[in-house]
mmCIF file of C-alpha atoms and ligand atoms in Angstrom:
data_model
loop_
_atom_site.group_PDB
_atom_site.id
_atom_site.type_symbol
_atom_site.label_atom_id
_atom_site.label_comp_id
_atom_site.label_asym_id
_atom_site.label_seq_id
_atom_site.Cartn_x
_atom_site.Cartn_y
_atom_site.Cartn_z
ATOM 1 C CA MET A 694 12.988 36.834 -76.452
ATOM 2 C CA SER A 695 9.705 38.661 -75.975
ATOM 3 C CA PRO A 696 6.605 36.603 -76.849
ATOM 4 C CA ASP A 697 5.602 39.212 -79.444
ATOM 5 C CA SER A 698 8.674 38.422 -81.498
ATOM 6 C CA ILE A 699 7.867 34.698 -81.762
ATOM 7 C CA LYS A 700 6.822 34.337 -85.390
ATOM 8 C CA ARG A 701 8.117 30.936 -86.511
ATOM 9 C CA ILE A 702 8.088 27.682 -84.565
ATOM 10 C CA GLY A 703 9.226 24.140 -85.307
ATOM 11 C CA ILE A 704 7.505 20.931 -84.152
ATOM 12 C CA LEU A 705 9.391 17.701 -83.572
ATOM 13 C CA THR A 706 8.115 14.261 -82.497
ATOM 14 C CA GLY A 707 10.758 12.053 -80.844
ATOM 15 C CA GLY A 708 10.980 8.557 -79.352
ATOM 16 C CA GLY A 709 8.586 5.681 -79.988
ATOM 17 C CA ASP A 710 5.373 6.619 -81.782
ATOM 18 C CA CYS A 711 2.072 6.517 -79.935
ATOM 19 C CA PRO A 712 -1.606 7.305 -80.483
ATOM 20 C CA GLY A 713 -2.318 11.042 -80.239
ATOM 21 C CA LEU A 714 0.901 12.415 -81.774
ATOM 22 C CA ASN A 715 -0.970 13.816 -84.760
ATOM 23 C CA ALA A 716 -3.656 15.215 -82.466
ATOM 24 C CA VAL A 717 -0.932 17.183 -80.611
ATOM 25 C CA ILE A 718 0.717 18.353 -83.850
ATOM 26 C CA ARG A 719 -2.707 19.596 -84.975
ATOM 27 C CA ALA A 720 -3.417 21.384 -81.697
ATOM 28 C CA VAL A 721 0.007 23.073 -81.571
ATOM 29 C CA ALA A 722 -0.040 24.121 -85.218
ATOM 30 C CA LYS A 723 -3.650 25.289 -85.354
ATOM 31 C CA THR A 724 -3.344 27.295 -82.116
ATOM 32 C CA ALA A 725 -0.123 28.896 -83.379
ATOM 33 C CA MET A 726 -1.603 29.673 -86.809
ATOM 34 C CA LEU A 727 -5.096 30.761 -85.800
ATOM 35 C CA GLN A 728 -4.448 32.558 -82.519
ATOM 36 C CA PHE A 729 -1.001 34.042 -83.142
ATOM 37 C CA ARG A 730 -0.558 34.048 -86.953
ATOM 38 C CA MET A 731 2.712 32.131 -86.651
ATOM 39 C CA GLU A 732 4.465 30.184 -89.364
ATOM 40 C CA VAL A 733 4.832 26.531 -88.376
ATOM 41 C CA PHE A 734 7.540 24.126 -89.545
ATOM 42 C CA GLY A 735 7.667 20.360 -89.215
ATOM 43 C CA ILE A 736 11.005 18.760 -88.308
ATOM 44 C CA GLU A 737 11.174 15.265 -89.806
ATOM 45 C CA ASP A 738 12.025 12.072 -87.896
ATOM 46 C CA GLY A 739 12.724 13.705 -84.538
ATOM 47 C CA PHE A 740 16.210 15.036 -83.870
ATOM 48 C CA GLN A 741 17.406 13.304 -87.055
ATOM 49 C CA GLY A 742 15.640 16.073 -89.000
ATOM 50 C CA LEU A 743 17.574 18.754 -87.117
ATOM 51 C CA ILE A 744 20.857 16.931 -87.729
ATOM 52 C CA GLU A 745 20.135 16.420 -91.448
ATOM 53 C CA ASN A 746 18.374 19.761 -92.004
ATOM 54 C CA ARG A 747 15.034 18.169 -92.914
ATOM 55 C CA VAL A 748 12.575 20.908 -91.982
ATOM 56 C CA ARG A 749 9.455 21.741 -93.999
ATOM 57 C CA PRO A 750 6.704 24.347 -93.699
ATOM 58 C CA LEU A 751 3.354 23.025 -92.489
ATOM 59 C CA SER A 752 0.184 24.497 -93.995
ATOM 60 C CA PHE A 753 -3.201 24.619 -92.289
ATOM 61 C CA ARG A 754 -4.239 21.862 -94.673
ATOM 62 C CA ASP A 755 -1.292 19.666 -93.613
ATOM 63 C CA VAL A 756 -2.531 19.677 -90.018
ATOM 64 C CA SER A 757 -6.249 19.303 -90.814
ATOM 65 C CA GLY A 758 -7.942 15.894 -90.773
ATOM 66 C CA ILE A 759 -5.192 14.276 -88.698
ATOM 67 C CA LEU A 760 -6.823 14.303 -85.236
ATOM 68 C CA THR A 761 -7.730 10.620 -85.387
ATOM 69 C CA ARG A 762 -4.715 9.319 -87.321
ATOM 70 C CA GLY A 763 -2.232 6.974 -85.607
ATOM 71 C CA GLY A 764 1.553 7.518 -85.800
ATOM 72 C CA THR A 765 3.027 10.923 -86.635
ATOM 73 C CA ILE A 766 2.905 12.796 -89.947
ATOM 74 C CA LEU A 767 6.402 14.115 -89.114
ATOM 75 C CA GLY A 768 8.038 10.738 -88.517
ATOM 76 C CA SER A 769 9.886 9.837 -85.312
ATOM 77 C CA ASN A 770 13.105 8.258 -84.125
ATOM 78 C CA ASN A 771 14.150 6.659 -80.840
ATOM 79 C CA ARG A 772 17.802 6.051 -81.825
ATOM 80 C CA CYS A 773 19.083 9.582 -82.153
ATOM 81 C CA ASN A 774 20.632 11.654 -79.343
ATOM 82 C CA PRO A 775 22.392 14.797 -80.668
ATOM 83 C CA ARG A 776 24.758 14.850 -77.696
ATOM 84 C CA LYS A 777 25.791 11.239 -78.398
ATOM 85 C CA TYR A 778 25.119 10.699 -82.074
ATOM 86 C CA CYS A 779 26.433 7.611 -83.864
ATOM 87 C CA THR A 780 28.500 8.921 -86.794
ATOM 88 C CA ALA A 781 30.244 5.669 -87.755
ATOM 89 C CA LEU A 782 30.526 1.981 -86.897
ATOM 90 C CA LEU A 783 33.946 0.384 -86.448
ATOM 91 C CA PRO A 784 34.530 -2.931 -88.328
ATOM 92 C CA ASP A 785 33.667 -4.857 -85.129
ATOM 93 C CA GLY A 786 30.333 -2.999 -84.889
ATOM 94 C CA THR A 787 31.353 -0.603 -82.104
ATOM 95 C CA PRO A 788 29.619 2.760 -82.640
ATOM 96 C CA VAL A 789 31.611 6.006 -82.793
ATOM 97 C CA PHE A 790 29.728 8.914 -81.180
ATOM 98 C CA SER A 791 29.962 12.675 -81.718
ATOM 99 C CA ASP A 792 28.184 15.656 -80.169
ATOM 100 C CA VAL A 793 26.189 17.163 -83.041
ATOM 101 C CA THR A 794 24.285 19.686 -80.917
ATOM 102 C CA PRO A 795 25.906 22.589 -82.871
ATOM 103 C CA THR A 796 24.480 21.126 -86.110
ATOM 104 C CA CYS A 797 20.987 21.097 -84.576
ATOM 105 C CA ILE A 798 21.379 24.687 -83.412
ATOM 106 C CA LYS A 799 22.565 25.728 -86.879
ATOM 107 C CA THR A 800 19.463 24.132 -88.478
ATOM 108 C CA ILE A 801 17.204 25.967 -86.016
ATOM 109 C CA ARG A 802 18.975 29.288 -86.721
ATOM 110 C CA ASP A 803 19.067 28.722 -90.520
ATOM 111 C CA HIS A 804 15.292 28.294 -90.530
ATOM 112 C CA GLN A 805 14.901 31.261 -88.150
ATOM 113 C CA LEU A 806 12.845 29.194 -85.745
ATOM 114 C CA ASP A 807 12.071 31.209 -82.616
ATOM 115 C CA ALA A 808 11.009 28.169 -80.598
ATOM 116 C CA ILE A 809 10.808 24.375 -80.883
ATOM 117 C CA ILE A 810 7.910 22.312 -79.577
ATOM 118 C CA VAL A 811 9.387 18.925 -78.660
ATOM 119 C CA ILE A 812 6.837 16.128 -78.267
ATOM 120 C CA GLY A 813 8.301 13.072 -76.531
ATOM 121 C CA GLY A 814 9.100 11.024 -73.457
ATOM 122 C CA ASP A 815 12.006 11.205 -71.013
ATOM 123 C CA GLY A 816 14.572 10.133 -73.649
ATOM 124 C CA THR A 817 13.425 12.880 -76.012
ATOM 125 C CA MET A 818 13.479 15.480 -73.226
ATOM 126 C CA CYS A 819 17.091 14.408 -72.451
ATOM 127 C CA CYS A 820 17.930 14.983 -76.119
ATOM 128 C CA ALA A 821 16.305 18.445 -75.919
ATOM 129 C CA ALA A 822 18.264 19.411 -72.794
ATOM 130 C CA PRO A 823 21.450 20.614 -74.599
ATOM 131 C CA LEU A 824 19.311 22.840 -76.821
ATOM 132 C CA VAL A 825 17.715 24.404 -73.725
ATOM 133 C CA GLU A 826 21.172 24.866 -72.205
ATOM 134 C CA ALA A 827 22.320 26.553 -75.428
ATOM 135 C CA GLY A 828 19.527 29.117 -75.113
ATOM 136 C CA ILE A 829 17.071 27.652 -77.661
ATOM 137 C CA ASN A 830 13.486 28.165 -76.550
ATOM 138 C CA VAL A 831 12.090 24.645 -76.141
ATOM 139 C CA ILE A 832 8.637 23.712 -74.875
ATOM 140 C CA GLY A 833 8.121 19.984 -74.195
ATOM 141 C CA ILE A 834 4.888 18.000 -74.401
ATOM 142 C CA PRO A 835 4.778 14.646 -72.540
ATOM 143 C CA LYS A 836 4.201 11.634 -74.773
ATOM 144 C CA THR A 837 4.563 7.899 -74.171
ATOM 145 C CA ILE A 838 2.363 4.850 -73.852
ATOM 146 C CA ASP A 839 4.443 3.980 -70.749
ATOM 147 C CA ASN A 840 3.081 6.954 -68.707
ATOM 148 C CA ASP A 841 6.442 7.163 -66.955
ATOM 149 C CA LEU A 842 7.522 10.765 -67.489
ATOM 150 C CA PHE A 843 8.476 12.493 -64.246
ATOM 151 C CA GLY A 844 6.506 15.656 -63.414
ATOM 152 C CA THR A 845 3.168 14.772 -65.014
ATOM 153 C CA GLU A 846 0.423 12.455 -63.790
ATOM 154 C CA ILE A 847 -0.387 11.457 -67.357
ATOM 155 C CA THR A 848 1.147 11.345 -70.814
ATOM 156 C CA PHE A 849 -0.920 11.125 -73.988
ATOM 157 C CA GLY A 850 -0.940 7.729 -75.735
ATOM 158 C CA PHE A 851 -1.150 5.851 -72.457
ATOM 159 C CA LEU A 852 -4.937 5.624 -72.229
ATOM 160 C CA THR A 853 -5.242 4.299 -75.788
ATOM 161 C CA ALA A 854 -2.575 1.679 -75.069
ATOM 162 C CA VAL A 855 -4.511 0.682 -71.936
ATOM 163 C CA ALA A 856 -7.761 0.415 -73.933
ATOM 164 C CA THR A 857 -6.040 -1.790 -76.546
ATOM 165 C CA ALA A 858 -4.440 -4.008 -73.892
ATOM 166 C CA THR A 859 -7.745 -4.291 -72.028
ATOM 167 C CA GLU A 860 -9.566 -5.424 -75.155
ATOM 168 C CA ALA A 861 -6.846 -7.999 -75.850
ATOM 169 C CA LEU A 862 -7.060 -9.321 -72.274
ATOM 170 C CA ASP A 863 -10.871 -9.518 -72.548
ATOM 171 C CA ARG A 864 -10.452 -11.610 -75.679
ATOM 172 C CA LEU A 865 -7.918 -13.912 -74.009
ATOM 173 C CA HIS A 866 -10.491 -14.472 -71.277
ATOM 174 C CA SER A 867 -12.688 -16.504 -73.663
ATOM 175 C CA THR A 868 -9.924 -18.974 -74.479
ATOM 176 C CA ALA A 869 -8.778 -19.170 -70.873
ATOM 177 C CA ASP A 870 -12.318 -20.014 -69.767
ATOM 178 C CA SER A 871 -13.222 -22.373 -72.639
ATOM 179 C CA HIS A 872 -9.946 -24.346 -72.576
ATOM 180 C CA HIS A 873 -9.310 -24.165 -68.811
ATOM 181 C CA ARG A 874 -5.921 -22.610 -69.438
ATOM 182 C CA VAL A 875 -3.577 -20.067 -67.950
ATOM 183 C CA MET A 876 -3.199 -17.236 -70.471
ATOM 184 C CA VAL A 877 -0.111 -15.071 -69.916
ATOM 185 C CA CYS A 878 -0.054 -11.704 -71.688
ATOM 186 C CA GLU A 879 3.072 -9.499 -71.834
ATOM 187 C CA VAL A 880 2.592 -5.766 -72.314
ATOM 188 C CA MET A 881 5.065 -2.928 -72.947
ATOM 189 C CA GLY A 882 5.899 -0.193 -70.437
ATOM 190 C CA ARG A 883 9.694 -0.307 -70.038
ATOM 191 C CA ASN A 884 10.650 -0.044 -66.362
ATOM 192 C CA ALA A 885 7.157 1.058 -65.306
ATOM 193 C CA GLY A 886 4.104 -1.107 -64.704
ATOM 194 C CA TRP A 887 1.391 1.472 -65.457
ATOM 195 C CA ILE A 888 0.011 -0.290 -68.556
ATOM 196 C CA ALA A 889 -0.009 -3.740 -66.903
ATOM 197 C CA LEU A 890 -1.592 -2.390 -63.717
ATOM 198 C CA THR A 891 -4.382 -0.399 -65.336
ATOM 199 C CA ALA A 892 -5.210 -2.853 -68.140
ATOM 200 C CA GLY A 893 -4.989 -5.701 -65.623
ATOM 201 C CA VAL A 894 -7.506 -4.029 -63.327
ATOM 202 C CA ALA A 895 -9.768 -2.962 -66.207
ATOM 203 C CA SER A 896 -9.897 -6.532 -67.569
ATOM 204 C CA GLY A 897 -10.251 -8.204 -64.179
ATOM 205 C CA SER A 898 -7.013 -10.132 -64.704
ATOM 206 C CA ASP A 899 -6.234 -12.579 -61.909
ATOM 207 C CA MET A 900 -2.557 -11.752 -61.578
ATOM 208 C CA ILE A 901 -0.604 -8.602 -62.460
ATOM 209 C CA LEU A 902 3.194 -8.639 -62.469
ATOM 210 C CA ILE A 903 4.896 -5.232 -62.532
ATOM 211 C CA PRO A 904 8.545 -4.144 -62.175
ATOM 212 C CA GLU A 905 7.797 -2.182 -59.003
ATOM 213 C CA ILE A 906 6.664 -5.336 -57.141
ATOM 214 C CA PRO A 907 9.259 -8.060 -57.819
ATOM 215 C CA PHE A 908 7.498 -11.424 -57.954
ATOM 216 C CA ASP A 909 7.969 -14.654 -56.034
ATOM 217 C CA GLU A 910 7.667 -17.754 -58.255
ATOM 218 C CA ASP A 911 6.372 -19.934 -55.423
ATOM 219 C CA ALA A 912 3.634 -17.410 -54.648
ATOM 220 C CA ILE A 913 2.655 -17.341 -58.345
ATOM 221 C CA ASN A 914 2.467 -21.141 -58.594
ATOM 222 C CA GLN A 915 0.496 -21.465 -55.360
ATOM 223 C CA ASN A 916 -2.027 -18.885 -56.566
ATOM 224 C CA ILE A 917 -2.349 -20.568 -59.994
ATOM 225 C CA ARG A 918 -2.834 -24.017 -58.403
ATOM 226 C CA GLN A 919 -5.609 -22.616 -56.202
ATOM 227 C CA ARG A 920 -7.380 -21.078 -59.200
ATOM 228 C CA MET A 921 -6.985 -24.185 -61.368
ATOM 229 C CA GLU A 922 -7.898 -26.762 -58.726
ATOM 230 C CA GLY A 923 -10.149 -24.991 -56.238
ATOM 231 C CA GLY A 924 -11.342 -21.994 -58.267
ATOM 232 C CA PRO A 925 -12.709 -21.233 -61.718
ATOM 233 C CA GLY A 926 -10.199 -23.499 -63.510
ATOM 234 C CA PHE A 927 -8.482 -20.789 -65.576
ATOM 235 C CA ALA A 928 -6.349 -17.707 -65.032
ATOM 236 C CA ILE A 929 -5.318 -14.526 -66.820
ATOM 237 C CA VAL A 930 -1.841 -13.253 -65.971
ATOM 238 C CA VAL A 931 -0.737 -9.838 -67.280
ATOM 239 C CA VAL A 932 3.008 -9.268 -67.177
ATOM 240 C CA ALA A 933 4.767 -5.928 -67.708
ATOM 241 C CA GLU A 934 7.835 -6.333 -69.924
ATOM 242 C CA GLY A 935 9.998 -4.955 -67.090
ATOM 243 C CA ALA A 936 8.674 -7.368 -64.434
ATOM 244 C CA ARG A 937 11.321 -9.403 -62.622
ATOM 245 C CA PRO A 938 11.646 -12.020 -59.912
ATOM 246 C CA ALA A 939 12.582 -10.861 -56.395
ATOM 247 C CA HIS A 940 16.110 -12.202 -56.829
ATOM 248 C CA GLY A 941 16.570 -11.640 -60.534
ATOM 249 C CA ALA A 942 16.926 -9.070 -63.289
ATOM 250 C CA PRO A 943 14.504 -7.971 -66.045
ATOM 251 C CA VAL A 944 14.701 -9.916 -69.315
ATOM 252 C CA VAL A 945 16.545 -7.985 -72.031
ATOM 253 C CA ALA A 946 15.396 -8.741 -75.584
ATOM 254 C CA ARG A 947 18.159 -6.803 -77.331
ATOM 255 C CA ILE A 948 20.650 -4.001 -76.877
ATOM 256 C CA ASP A 949 20.844 -1.170 -79.370
ATOM 257 C CA PRO A 950 24.118 0.658 -78.597
ATOM 258 C CA THR A 951 23.240 3.574 -80.909
ATOM 259 C CA SER A 952 20.045 4.394 -78.993
ATOM 260 C CA PRO A 953 19.892 6.902 -76.089
ATOM 261 C CA ASP A 954 18.184 4.146 -74.082
ATOM 262 C CA PRO A 955 19.977 1.059 -75.480
ATOM 263 C CA ILE A 956 18.077 -1.639 -73.572
ATOM 264 C CA ARG A 957 14.966 -3.165 -75.113
ATOM 265 C CA LEU A 958 13.041 -5.356 -72.703
ATOM 266 C CA GLY A 959 10.968 -8.399 -73.653
ATOM 267 C CA GLY A 960 10.571 -12.110 -72.991
ATOM 268 C CA ILE A 961 9.499 -12.197 -69.353
ATOM 269 C CA GLY A 962 5.979 -13.353 -70.328
ATOM 270 C CA GLN A 963 7.304 -16.589 -71.824
ATOM 271 C CA ARG A 964 9.629 -17.127 -68.823
ATOM 272 C CA VAL A 965 6.711 -16.776 -66.418
ATOM 273 C CA ALA A 966 4.564 -19.084 -68.586
ATOM 274 C CA ASP A 967 7.309 -21.738 -68.714
ATOM 275 C CA ALA A 968 7.785 -21.568 -64.953
ATOM 276 C CA ILE A 969 4.039 -22.007 -64.327
ATOM 277 C CA ALA A 970 3.810 -24.883 -66.832
ATOM 278 C CA SER A 971 6.742 -26.721 -65.254
ATOM 279 C CA ARG A 972 5.567 -26.353 -61.637
ATOM 280 C CA THR A 973 1.795 -26.814 -61.978
ATOM 281 C CA ASN A 974 -0.431 -29.068 -64.072
ATOM 282 C CA ALA A 975 -1.815 -26.101 -65.955
ATOM 283 C CA GLU A 976 -1.837 -25.737 -69.718
ATOM 284 C CA VAL A 977 -0.289 -22.329 -70.405
ATOM 285 C CA ARG A 978 -0.148 -20.048 -73.465
ATOM 286 C CA THR A 979 1.656 -16.738 -73.976
ATOM 287 C CA THR A 980 0.692 -13.642 -75.986
ATOM 288 C CA VAL A 981 3.020 -10.660 -76.436
ATOM 289 C CA LEU A 982 1.150 -7.479 -77.402
ATOM 290 C CA GLY A 983 4.303 -5.461 -78.175
ATOM 291 C CA HIS A 984 3.965 -2.640 -80.702
ATOM 292 C CA VAL A 985 0.241 -3.319 -81.189
ATOM 293 C CA LEU A 986 -0.151 -1.040 -78.143
ATOM 294 C CA ARG A 987 1.496 1.872 -79.968
ATOM 295 C CA GLY A 988 -0.636 1.749 -83.094
ATOM 296 C CA GLY A 989 -3.997 2.944 -84.324
ATOM 297 C CA MET A 990 -6.425 5.737 -83.544
ATOM 298 C CA PRO A 991 -6.231 7.550 -80.214
ATOM 299 C CA ILE A 992 -9.316 7.048 -78.045
ATOM 300 C CA ALA A 993 -11.433 10.119 -77.201
ATOM 301 C CA ALA A 994 -9.656 10.735 -73.860
ATOM 302 C CA ASP A 995 -6.263 10.892 -75.603
ATOM 303 C CA ARG A 996 -7.577 13.222 -78.309
ATOM 304 C CA ILE A 997 -8.851 15.566 -75.589
ATOM 305 C CA LEU A 998 -5.588 15.329 -73.619
ATOM 306 C CA ALA A 999 -3.532 15.911 -76.782
ATOM 307 C CA THR A 1000 -5.595 18.981 -77.695
ATOM 308 C CA ASN A 1001 -5.183 20.418 -74.194
ATOM 309 C CA PHE A 1002 -1.425 19.734 -74.129
ATOM 310 C CA GLY A 1003 -0.929 21.281 -77.594
ATOM 311 C CA TYR A 1004 -2.958 24.378 -76.761
ATOM 312 C CA HIS A 1005 -1.163 24.806 -73.403
ATOM 313 C CA ALA A 1006 2.271 24.537 -75.041
ATOM 314 C CA ILE A 1007 1.540 27.522 -77.291
ATOM 315 C CA SER A 1008 -0.218 29.417 -74.477
ATOM 316 C CA ILE A 1009 2.775 29.234 -72.130
ATOM 317 C CA LEU A 1010 5.169 30.000 -74.981
ATOM 318 C CA MET A 1011 3.235 33.215 -75.655
ATOM 319 C CA GLU A 1012 3.240 34.030 -71.945
ATOM 320 C CA GLY A 1013 7.047 34.055 -72.070
ATOM 321 C CA ALA A 1014 7.875 30.488 -70.929
ATOM 322 C CA SER A 1015 11.105 28.860 -72.086
ATOM 323 C CA GLY A 1016 12.629 25.451 -71.331
ATOM 324 C CA ARG A 1017 9.376 24.186 -69.811
ATOM 325 C CA LEU A 1018 7.464 20.888 -70.013
ATOM 326 C CA VAL A 1019 3.679 21.055 -70.137
ATOM 327 C CA VAL A 1020 2.202 18.734 -67.486
ATOM 328 C CA ARG A 1021 -1.061 17.736 -65.826
ATOM 329 C CA GLU A 1022 -1.099 17.472 -62.039
ATOM 330 C CA ASN A 1023 -4.280 16.880 -60.030
ATOM 331 C CA ASN A 1024 -6.231 17.360 -63.235
ATOM 332 C CA VAL A 1025 -4.829 20.872 -63.779
ATOM 333 C CA PHE A 1026 -2.593 21.775 -66.736
ATOM 334 C CA SER A 1027 0.592 23.618 -65.816
ATOM 335 C CA ASP A 1028 4.310 23.405 -66.601
ATOM 336 C CA VAL A 1029 7.581 22.388 -64.945
ATOM 337 C CA ASP A 1030 11.276 22.861 -65.673
ATOM 338 C CA LEU A 1031 12.066 20.595 -68.641
ATOM 339 C CA LEU A 1032 15.624 19.998 -67.395
ATOM 340 C CA VAL A 1033 14.305 18.697 -64.063
ATOM 341 C CA SER A 1034 12.002 16.144 -65.729
ATOM 342 C CA ALA A 1035 14.406 15.014 -68.452
ATOM 343 C CA GLY A 1036 15.655 11.463 -67.947
ATOM 344 C CA ARG A 1037 13.660 10.852 -64.761
ATOM 345 C CA GLN A 1038 11.064 8.105 -64.665
ATOM 346 C CA ARG A 1039 7.799 8.031 -62.756
ATOM 347 C CA LEU A 1040 7.269 4.475 -61.545
ATOM 348 C CA VAL A 1041 4.184 2.925 -59.945
ATOM 349 C CA PRO A 1042 4.238 3.430 -56.150
ATOM 350 C CA PRO A 1043 3.692 -0.055 -54.623
ATOM 351 C CA ASN A 1044 1.160 1.570 -52.261
ATOM 352 C CA HIS A 1045 -0.801 3.122 -55.140
ATOM 353 C CA SER A 1046 -4.543 3.242 -54.450
ATOM 354 C CA LEU A 1047 -5.245 1.136 -57.555
ATOM 355 C CA ILE A 1048 -2.974 -1.636 -56.261
ATOM 356 C CA ILE A 1049 -4.775 -1.504 -52.919
ATOM 357 C CA ALA A 1050 -8.151 -1.753 -54.666
ATOM 358 C CA ALA A 1051 -6.940 -4.594 -56.895
ATOM 359 C CA ARG A 1052 -5.647 -6.587 -53.917
ATOM 360 C CA ALA A 1053 -8.964 -5.987 -52.163
ATOM 361 C CA VAL A 1054 -10.833 -7.748 -54.983
ATOM 362 C CA GLY A 1055 -8.442 -10.709 -54.897
ATOM 363 C CA THR A 1056 -5.937 -9.782 -57.612
ATOM 364 C CA SER A 1057 -2.478 -11.221 -56.999
ATOM 365 C CA PHE A 1058 0.701 -9.258 -57.687
ATOM 366 C CA GLY A 1059 2.805 -12.418 -57.609
ATOM 367 C CA ASP A 1060 3.910 -11.760 -54.045
ATOM 368 C CA ARG A 1061 2.694 -12.985 -50.679
ATOM 369 C CA LEU A 1062 0.744 -9.867 -49.696
ATOM 370 C CA SER A 1063 -3.052 -9.897 -49.770
ATOM 371 C CA HIS A 1064 -3.372 -6.255 -48.798
ATOM 372 C CA THR A 1065 -1.095 -3.186 -48.784
ATOM 373 C CA ARG A 1066 0.066 -1.679 -45.525
ATOM 374 C CA GLY A 1067 0.437 2.035 -44.869
ATOM 375 C CA ALA A 1068 -1.023 5.135 -46.450
ATOM 376 C CA ALA A 1069 -2.140 5.023 -50.061
ATOM 377 C CA ASP A 1070 -0.600 7.011 -52.896
ATOM 378 C CA THR A 1071 -3.627 8.528 -54.593
ATOM 379 C CA SER A 1072 -2.076 9.976 -57.745
ATOM 380 C CA SER A 1073 -4.467 9.864 -60.684
ATOM 381 C CA VAL A 1074 -4.091 7.228 -63.409
ATOM 382 C CA VAL A 1075 -6.807 8.238 -65.848
HETATM 383 O O1 F6P B 534 8.654 3.784 -74.717
HETATM 384 C C1 F6P B 534 7.710 3.184 -75.540
HETATM 385 C C2 F6P B 534 8.074 1.744 -75.822
HETATM 386 O O2 F6P B 534 7.069 1.179 -76.632
HETATM 387 C C3 F6P B 534 8.319 0.890 -74.571
HETATM 388 O O3 F6P B 534 7.127 0.479 -73.958
HETATM 389 C C4 F6P B 534 9.136 -0.231 -75.146
HETATM 390 O O4 F6P B 534 9.934 -0.804 -74.144
HETATM 391 C C5 F6P B 534 9.979 0.455 -76.197
HETATM 392 O O5 F6P B 534 9.303 1.666 -76.528
HETATM 393 C C6 F6P B 534 10.182 -0.363 -77.445
HETATM 394 O O6 F6P B 534 11.030 0.324 -78.311
HETATM 395 P P1 F6P B 534 11.276 -0.110 -79.827
HETATM 396 O O7 F6P B 534 10.173 0.470 -80.654
HETATM 397 O O8 F6P B 534 12.605 0.507 -80.155
HETATM 398 O O9 F6P B 534 11.275 -1.598 -79.892
#
């Protein structure tokens, strides 16, 4: 389809909500309306809206005044994959799945949408893949607090989550110091340790446990004993929800069989705290930040990123792009094949320059290394 014939677009927000979703919706819709006189439609609750034909026109007013608002005015859903959609539950609770991609395509055609802007993480891009394969023009925008989408050095929502986690860790510092305690704080991030690493460094946490560096319980206890007995007498330990011991698995909080990514992690913070309490003399407390990291206003950096991503999505669409994901690489906005990024995670390289810097200032990663060997990975994290 020639760019000149793109007159009506739909916007969909999928996966877990995060700060900056409304800022992206605003940027996409305003660019489309003001620069290209397009009609813009909002698809409600992610792919659920395509399946249930819940699509509504968005006016300029609808997308004004939402830059700073948390959540998404369109609603979202992280339990809905059109290719594997739960249509019924058997009496024993087993889900029955169907491929409802044709229903989604029918909704898009019925509303005469010439392109869909899909805002989401790797799960959402996987859900968008069959639409791309069916010839629907999809442009993806990378969203997730986890910052783990393959192909981009940053996703919007991440920096706000890091700012929230950093403030929480700063606050835990007071109690750690005043009560001479070990304060363990678990943060989200799925299989990636980006939030724990960056918030841990920003708050000066003493120990950072991430999935990419499996931890050694003896090394943790030795480090805590040193801090409690020969050091400042308190410690802050930040634990990514996907962190795991060298010879163990991540802790699964629950399994949601109807979700595209059925595993929900959680509980490792308490396990680490219990292990420290039982093997040292330290008094230990645990805080789980959970969904607090997904809520509230986006910080300025995320509003700027969201505006750039939204503008770039419409720009490349009008340059003739199709089936592309907008990305930022080396601080430059560009785009990659959406099908290549879909379902692939970008984890923290254990030789990342921020890990090297953190080790240099005495931060422990729950292992026995005090410095990282080999060349550094210098990919940007802010
Ligand atoms: O992907 C974002 C995220 O918040 C992860 O960090 C977390 O593991 C997951 O979503 C939680 O999902 P839910 O909202 O379904 O509990």
